[in-house]
Amino acid sequence: MNLAQQYAPDYNPIDLVEDIFSSKSFEFERRANNEVVIEVQGKWNNMLLFFSWEENMRCLHLSCLMDIKSTIEDRSKIFELMALANEDLWLGHFSYWTEQNMPVFKHAILLTDENETILNQKISQVIDIAIKECERLYPVFKVVLTKGMDPKQALYPMMMETLGQA
């Protein structure tokens, strides 16, 4: 028996993910004992949240797929945009799902023997971060992936500091 199996928790964090979304009346699809998918209505478009639990590593993985299909041939702009966007992230990263031709936000959490309340809070925080980052960068990804705009030009408005209130 390896060390991860020796200290494997008796819970499945996918159950906690289901509880979080059930309490908010979201619908989800449990694809397997260790996988669940939830569709979330965002500010700009729907996002698909995919959770996967790797018991041996004790790792919960989250992918948040933005529904933006790329129509440009030059993928170098897409990868430049992801590199620039990832520079400002503290948690998670943007990637590109080539099979679906869409950007995706990814993050993984290594889970320790914390109580269920703390795990619930951790998972809820990661969900919030993923959704906020996808919504924040959705317009930028949209103009780069569908119009071919230069990534630095697309990100420029986000780099300006705003003062005061409108």
PDB file of C-alpha atoms in Angstrom:
ATOM      1  CA  MET A   1       0.000   0.000   0.000  1.00  0.00           C
ATOM      2  CA  ASN A   2       1.427   3.405  -0.935  1.00  0.00           C
ATOM      3  CA  LEU A   3       1.384   6.407   1.378  1.00  0.00           C
ATOM      4  CA  ALA A   4      -1.501   8.137  -0.422  1.00  0.00           C
ATOM      5  CA  GLN A   5      -3.696   5.056  -0.086  1.00  0.00           C
ATOM      6  CA  GLN A   6      -2.763   4.602   3.585  1.00  0.00           C
ATOM      7  CA  TYR A   7      -4.072   8.068   4.438  1.00  0.00           C
ATOM      8  CA  ALA A   8      -6.858   8.259   1.860  1.00  0.00           C
ATOM      9  CA  PRO A   9      -9.915  10.094   3.204  1.00  0.00           C
ATOM     10  CA  ASP A  10     -13.224   8.329   3.714  1.00  0.00           C
ATOM     11  CA  TYR A  11     -15.047  11.068   1.820  1.00  0.00           C
ATOM     12  CA  ASN A  12     -15.251  11.894  -1.821  1.00  0.00           C
ATOM     13  CA  PRO A  13     -14.920  15.650  -2.459  1.00  0.00           C
ATOM     14  CA  ILE A  14     -17.099  15.261  -5.554  1.00  0.00           C
ATOM     15  CA  ASP A  15     -19.941  14.779  -3.064  1.00  0.00           C
ATOM     16  CA  LEU A  16     -19.052  18.167  -1.541  1.00  0.00           C
ATOM     17  CA  VAL A  17     -19.067  19.762  -5.009  1.00  0.00           C
ATOM     18  CA  GLU A  18     -22.551  18.342  -5.580  1.00  0.00           C
ATOM     19  CA  ASP A  19     -23.679  19.703  -2.195  1.00  0.00           C
ATOM     20  CA  ILE A  20     -22.364  23.179  -3.032  1.00  0.00           C
ATOM     21  CA  PHE A  21     -24.253  23.311  -6.326  1.00  0.00           C
ATOM     22  CA  SER A  22     -27.369  21.563  -4.970  1.00  0.00           C
ATOM     23  CA  SER A  23     -27.689  24.243  -2.281  1.00  0.00           C
ATOM     24  CA  LYS A  24     -27.736  26.843  -5.095  1.00  0.00           C
ATOM     25  CA  SER A  25     -30.266  24.811  -7.120  1.00  0.00           C
ATOM     26  CA  PHE A  26     -27.851  24.151  -9.975  1.00  0.00           C
ATOM     27  CA  GLU A  27     -28.217  21.077 -12.104  1.00  0.00           C
ATOM     28  CA  PHE A  28     -25.242  18.790 -12.511  1.00  0.00           C
ATOM     29  CA  GLU A  29     -24.323  15.520 -14.120  1.00  0.00           C
ATOM     30  CA  ARG A  30     -22.373  12.941 -12.154  1.00  0.00           C
ATOM     31  CA  ARG A  31     -20.485  11.203 -14.956  1.00  0.00           C
ATOM     32  CA  ALA A  32     -18.667   8.777 -12.659  1.00  0.00           C
ATOM     33  CA  ASN A  33     -17.929   8.337  -8.976  1.00  0.00           C
ATOM     34  CA  ASN A  34     -14.991  10.727  -9.361  1.00  0.00           C
ATOM     35  CA  GLU A  35     -16.399  13.217 -11.928  1.00  0.00           C
ATOM     36  CA  VAL A  36     -19.141  15.824 -12.036  1.00  0.00           C
ATOM     37  CA  VAL A  37     -20.069  18.485 -14.616  1.00  0.00           C
ATOM     38  CA  ILE A  38     -22.073  21.647 -13.933  1.00  0.00           C
ATOM     39  CA  GLU A  39     -23.263  24.294 -16.389  1.00  0.00           C
ATOM     40  CA  VAL A  40     -23.199  27.794 -14.935  1.00  0.00           C
ATOM     41  CA  GLN A  41     -24.775  30.882 -16.488  1.00  0.00           C
ATOM     42  CA  GLY A  42     -22.140  33.602 -16.508  1.00  0.00           C
ATOM     43  CA  LYS A  43     -22.359  37.305 -17.190  1.00  0.00           C
ATOM     44  CA  TRP A  44     -21.337  36.832 -20.844  1.00  0.00           C
ATOM     45  CA  ASN A  45     -22.186  33.225 -21.642  1.00  0.00           C
ATOM     46  CA  ASN A  46     -22.544  29.772 -20.125  1.00  0.00           C
ATOM     47  CA  MET A  47     -19.499  28.089 -18.618  1.00  0.00           C
ATOM     48  CA  LEU A  48     -18.997  24.387 -18.098  1.00  0.00           C
ATOM     49  CA  LEU A  49     -17.376  23.416 -14.786  1.00  0.00           C
ATOM     50  CA  PHE A  50     -15.760  20.000 -14.737  1.00  0.00           C
ATOM     51  CA  PHE A  51     -14.501  18.446 -11.498  1.00  0.00           C
ATOM     52  CA  SER A  52     -12.404  15.318 -11.248  1.00  0.00           C
ATOM     53  CA  TRP A  53     -11.121  13.591  -8.098  1.00  0.00           C
ATOM     54  CA  GLU A  54      -7.864  11.633  -8.233  1.00  0.00           C
ATOM     55  CA  GLU A  55      -7.971   9.596  -5.036  1.00  0.00           C
ATOM     56  CA  ASN A  56      -4.395   8.254  -5.149  1.00  0.00           C
ATOM     57  CA  MET A  57      -2.949  11.765  -5.400  1.00  0.00           C
ATOM     58  CA  ARG A  58      -5.714  13.210  -3.193  1.00  0.00           C
ATOM     59  CA  CYS A  59      -6.187  15.931  -5.767  1.00  0.00           C
ATOM     60  CA  LEU A  60      -9.384  17.663  -6.887  1.00  0.00           C
ATOM     61  CA  HIS A  61      -9.123  19.150 -10.362  1.00  0.00           C
ATOM     62  CA  LEU A  62     -11.371  21.904 -11.714  1.00  0.00           C
ATOM     63  CA  SER A  63     -11.684  22.984 -15.325  1.00  0.00           C
ATOM     64  CA  CYS A  64     -13.903  25.925 -16.283  1.00  0.00           C
ATOM     65  CA  LEU A  65     -14.583  25.897 -20.012  1.00  0.00           C
ATOM     66  CA  MET A  66     -15.544  29.184 -21.640  1.00  0.00           C
ATOM     67  CA  ASP A  67     -17.917  28.778 -24.551  1.00  0.00           C
ATOM     68  CA  ILE A  68     -15.885  30.709 -27.134  1.00  0.00           C
ATOM     69  CA  LYS A  69     -15.005  28.829 -30.298  1.00  0.00           C
ATOM     70  CA  SER A  70     -11.915  30.159 -32.015  1.00  0.00           C
ATOM     71  CA  THR A  71     -12.392  31.242 -35.611  1.00  0.00           C
ATOM     72  CA  ILE A  72      -8.833  32.416 -36.233  1.00  0.00           C
ATOM     73  CA  GLU A  73      -6.130  30.358 -37.906  1.00  0.00           C
ATOM     74  CA  ASP A  74      -3.174  31.949 -36.094  1.00  0.00           C
ATOM     75  CA  ARG A  75      -3.041  30.150 -32.749  1.00  0.00           C
ATOM     76  CA  SER A  76       0.066  32.081 -31.705  1.00  0.00           C
ATOM     77  CA  LYS A  77      -2.266  34.937 -30.677  1.00  0.00           C
ATOM     78  CA  ILE A  78      -4.224  32.559 -28.455  1.00  0.00           C
ATOM     79  CA  PHE A  79      -1.100  31.286 -26.728  1.00  0.00           C
ATOM     80  CA  GLU A  80       0.314  34.802 -26.339  1.00  0.00           C
ATOM     81  CA  LEU A  81      -2.954  35.880 -24.703  1.00  0.00           C
ATOM     82  CA  MET A  82      -2.873  32.936 -22.288  1.00  0.00           C
ATOM     83  CA  ALA A  83       0.743  33.697 -21.336  1.00  0.00           C
ATOM     84  CA  LEU A  84      -0.098  37.344 -20.684  1.00  0.00           C
ATOM     85  CA  ALA A  85      -3.266  36.471 -18.736  1.00  0.00           C
ATOM     86  CA  ASN A  86      -1.481  33.842 -16.641  1.00  0.00           C
ATOM     87  CA  GLU A  87       1.181  36.356 -15.541  1.00  0.00           C
ATOM     88  CA  ASP A  88      -1.400  38.066 -13.319  1.00  0.00           C
ATOM     89  CA  LEU A  89      -2.973  34.951 -11.811  1.00  0.00           C
ATOM     90  CA  TRP A  90      -2.135  33.792  -8.303  1.00  0.00           C
ATOM     91  CA  LEU A  91      -4.215  30.625  -8.512  1.00  0.00           C
ATOM     92  CA  GLY A  92      -4.968  28.467 -11.513  1.00  0.00           C
ATOM     93  CA  HIS A  93      -4.081  29.099 -15.122  1.00  0.00           C
ATOM     94  CA  PHE A  94      -5.643  29.473 -18.533  1.00  0.00           C
ATOM     95  CA  SER A  95      -5.073  26.756 -21.070  1.00  0.00           C
ATOM     96  CA  TYR A  96      -6.433  25.922 -24.488  1.00  0.00           C
ATOM     97  CA  TRP A  97      -8.474  22.802 -25.116  1.00  0.00           C
ATOM     98  CA  THR A  98      -7.489  22.046 -28.691  1.00  0.00           C
ATOM     99  CA  GLU A  99     -10.077  19.261 -29.060  1.00  0.00           C
ATOM    100  CA  GLN A 100     -12.918  21.707 -28.403  1.00  0.00           C
ATOM    101  CA  ASN A 101     -11.068  24.753 -29.766  1.00  0.00           C
ATOM    102  CA  MET A 102     -11.874  26.742 -26.598  1.00  0.00           C
ATOM    103  CA  PRO A 103     -10.069  28.416 -23.681  1.00  0.00           C
ATOM    104  CA  VAL A 104     -10.288  26.798 -20.261  1.00  0.00           C
ATOM    105  CA  PHE A 105      -9.336  27.850 -16.735  1.00  0.00           C
ATOM    106  CA  LYS A 106      -7.750  25.065 -14.675  1.00  0.00           C
ATOM    107  CA  HIS A 107      -6.840  24.623 -11.039  1.00  0.00           C
ATOM    108  CA  ALA A 108      -6.112  21.684  -8.764  1.00  0.00           C
ATOM    109  CA  ILE A 109      -6.334  21.383  -4.980  1.00  0.00           C
ATOM    110  CA  LEU A 110      -4.344  18.896  -2.944  1.00  0.00           C
ATOM    111  CA  LEU A 111      -6.642  17.839  -0.113  1.00  0.00           C
ATOM    112  CA  THR A 112      -5.411  16.985   3.339  1.00  0.00           C
ATOM    113  CA  ASP A 113      -7.252  15.519   6.282  1.00  0.00           C
ATOM    114  CA  GLU A 114      -9.192  18.706   6.926  1.00  0.00           C
ATOM    115  CA  ASN A 115     -12.738  18.648   8.184  1.00  0.00           C
ATOM    116  CA  GLU A 116     -15.630  18.872   5.755  1.00  0.00           C
ATOM    117  CA  THR A 117     -16.417  22.514   6.553  1.00  0.00           C
ATOM    118  CA  ILE A 118     -12.905  23.666   5.644  1.00  0.00           C
ATOM    119  CA  LEU A 119     -12.933  21.565   2.467  1.00  0.00           C
ATOM    120  CA  ASN A 120     -16.308  23.009   1.520  1.00  0.00           C
ATOM    121  CA  GLN A 121     -14.919  26.540   1.978  1.00  0.00           C
ATOM    122  CA  LYS A 122     -11.778  25.735  -0.052  1.00  0.00           C
ATOM    123  CA  ILE A 123     -13.773  24.245  -2.912  1.00  0.00           C
ATOM    124  CA  SER A 124     -16.248  27.159  -2.873  1.00  0.00           C
ATOM    125  CA  GLN A 125     -13.361  29.649  -3.046  1.00  0.00           C
ATOM    126  CA  VAL A 126     -11.796  27.891  -6.023  1.00  0.00           C
ATOM    127  CA  ILE A 127     -15.172  27.815  -7.818  1.00  0.00           C
ATOM    128  CA  ASP A 128     -15.600  31.552  -7.206  1.00  0.00           C
ATOM    129  CA  ILE A 129     -12.075  32.309  -8.444  1.00  0.00           C
ATOM    130  CA  ALA A 130     -12.539  30.237 -11.608  1.00  0.00           C
ATOM    131  CA  ILE A 131     -15.858  31.880 -12.487  1.00  0.00           C
ATOM    132  CA  LYS A 132     -14.601  35.410 -11.712  1.00  0.00           C
ATOM    133  CA  GLU A 133     -11.433  34.973 -13.772  1.00  0.00           C
ATOM    134  CA  CYS A 134     -13.363  33.545 -16.720  1.00  0.00           C
ATOM    135  CA  GLU A 135     -15.907  36.358 -16.591  1.00  0.00           C
ATOM    136  CA  ARG A 136     -13.186  38.993 -16.204  1.00  0.00           C
ATOM    137  CA  LEU A 137     -11.276  37.769 -19.253  1.00  0.00           C
ATOM    138  CA  TYR A 138     -14.196  36.572 -21.391  1.00  0.00           C
ATOM    139  CA  PRO A 139     -14.395  39.781 -23.494  1.00  0.00           C
ATOM    140  CA  VAL A 140     -10.627  39.674 -24.066  1.00  0.00           C
ATOM    141  CA  PHE A 141     -10.656  36.020 -25.148  1.00  0.00           C
ATOM    142  CA  LYS A 142     -13.686  36.727 -27.344  1.00  0.00           C
ATOM    143  CA  VAL A 143     -12.045  39.498 -29.398  1.00  0.00           C
ATOM    144  CA  VAL A 144      -8.769  37.629 -29.754  1.00  0.00           C
ATOM    145  CA  LEU A 145     -10.310  34.245 -30.626  1.00  0.00           C
ATOM    146  CA  THR A 146     -13.035  35.499 -32.944  1.00  0.00           C
ATOM    147  CA  LYS A 147     -11.668  38.778 -34.359  1.00  0.00           C
ATOM    148  CA  GLY A 148      -7.929  38.080 -34.226  1.00  0.00           C
ATOM    149  CA  MET A 149      -7.204  41.221 -32.186  1.00  0.00           C
ATOM    150  CA  ASP A 150      -3.661  41.601 -30.897  1.00  0.00           C
ATOM    151  CA  PRO A 151      -3.571  40.163 -27.326  1.00  0.00           C
ATOM    152  CA  LYS A 152      -1.724  43.154 -25.831  1.00  0.00           C
ATOM    153  CA  GLN A 153      -4.221  45.532 -27.396  1.00  0.00           C
ATOM    154  CA  ALA A 154      -7.141  43.414 -26.120  1.00  0.00           C
ATOM    155  CA  LEU A 155      -5.715  43.351 -22.586  1.00  0.00           C
ATOM    156  CA  TYR A 156      -4.846  47.063 -22.511  1.00  0.00           C
ATOM    157  CA  PRO A 157      -8.167  48.269 -20.977  1.00  0.00           C
ATOM    158  CA  MET A 158      -7.765  45.731 -18.167  1.00  0.00           C
ATOM    159  CA  MET A 159      -4.325  47.074 -17.261  1.00  0.00           C
ATOM    160  CA  MET A 160      -5.537  50.649 -16.747  1.00  0.00           C
ATOM    161  CA  GLU A 161      -6.047  51.660 -13.149  1.00  0.00           C
ATOM    162  CA  THR A 162      -9.426  53.213 -12.448  1.00  0.00           C
ATOM    163  CA  LEU A 163      -9.936  55.856  -9.775  1.00  0.00           C
ATOM    164  CA  GLY A 164     -13.173  56.945  -8.168  1.00  0.00           C
ATOM    165  CA  GLN A 165     -16.685  55.820  -9.030  1.00  0.00           C
ATOM    166  CA  ALA A 166     -18.956  56.457 -11.972  1.00  0.00           C
TER     167      ALA A 166
END
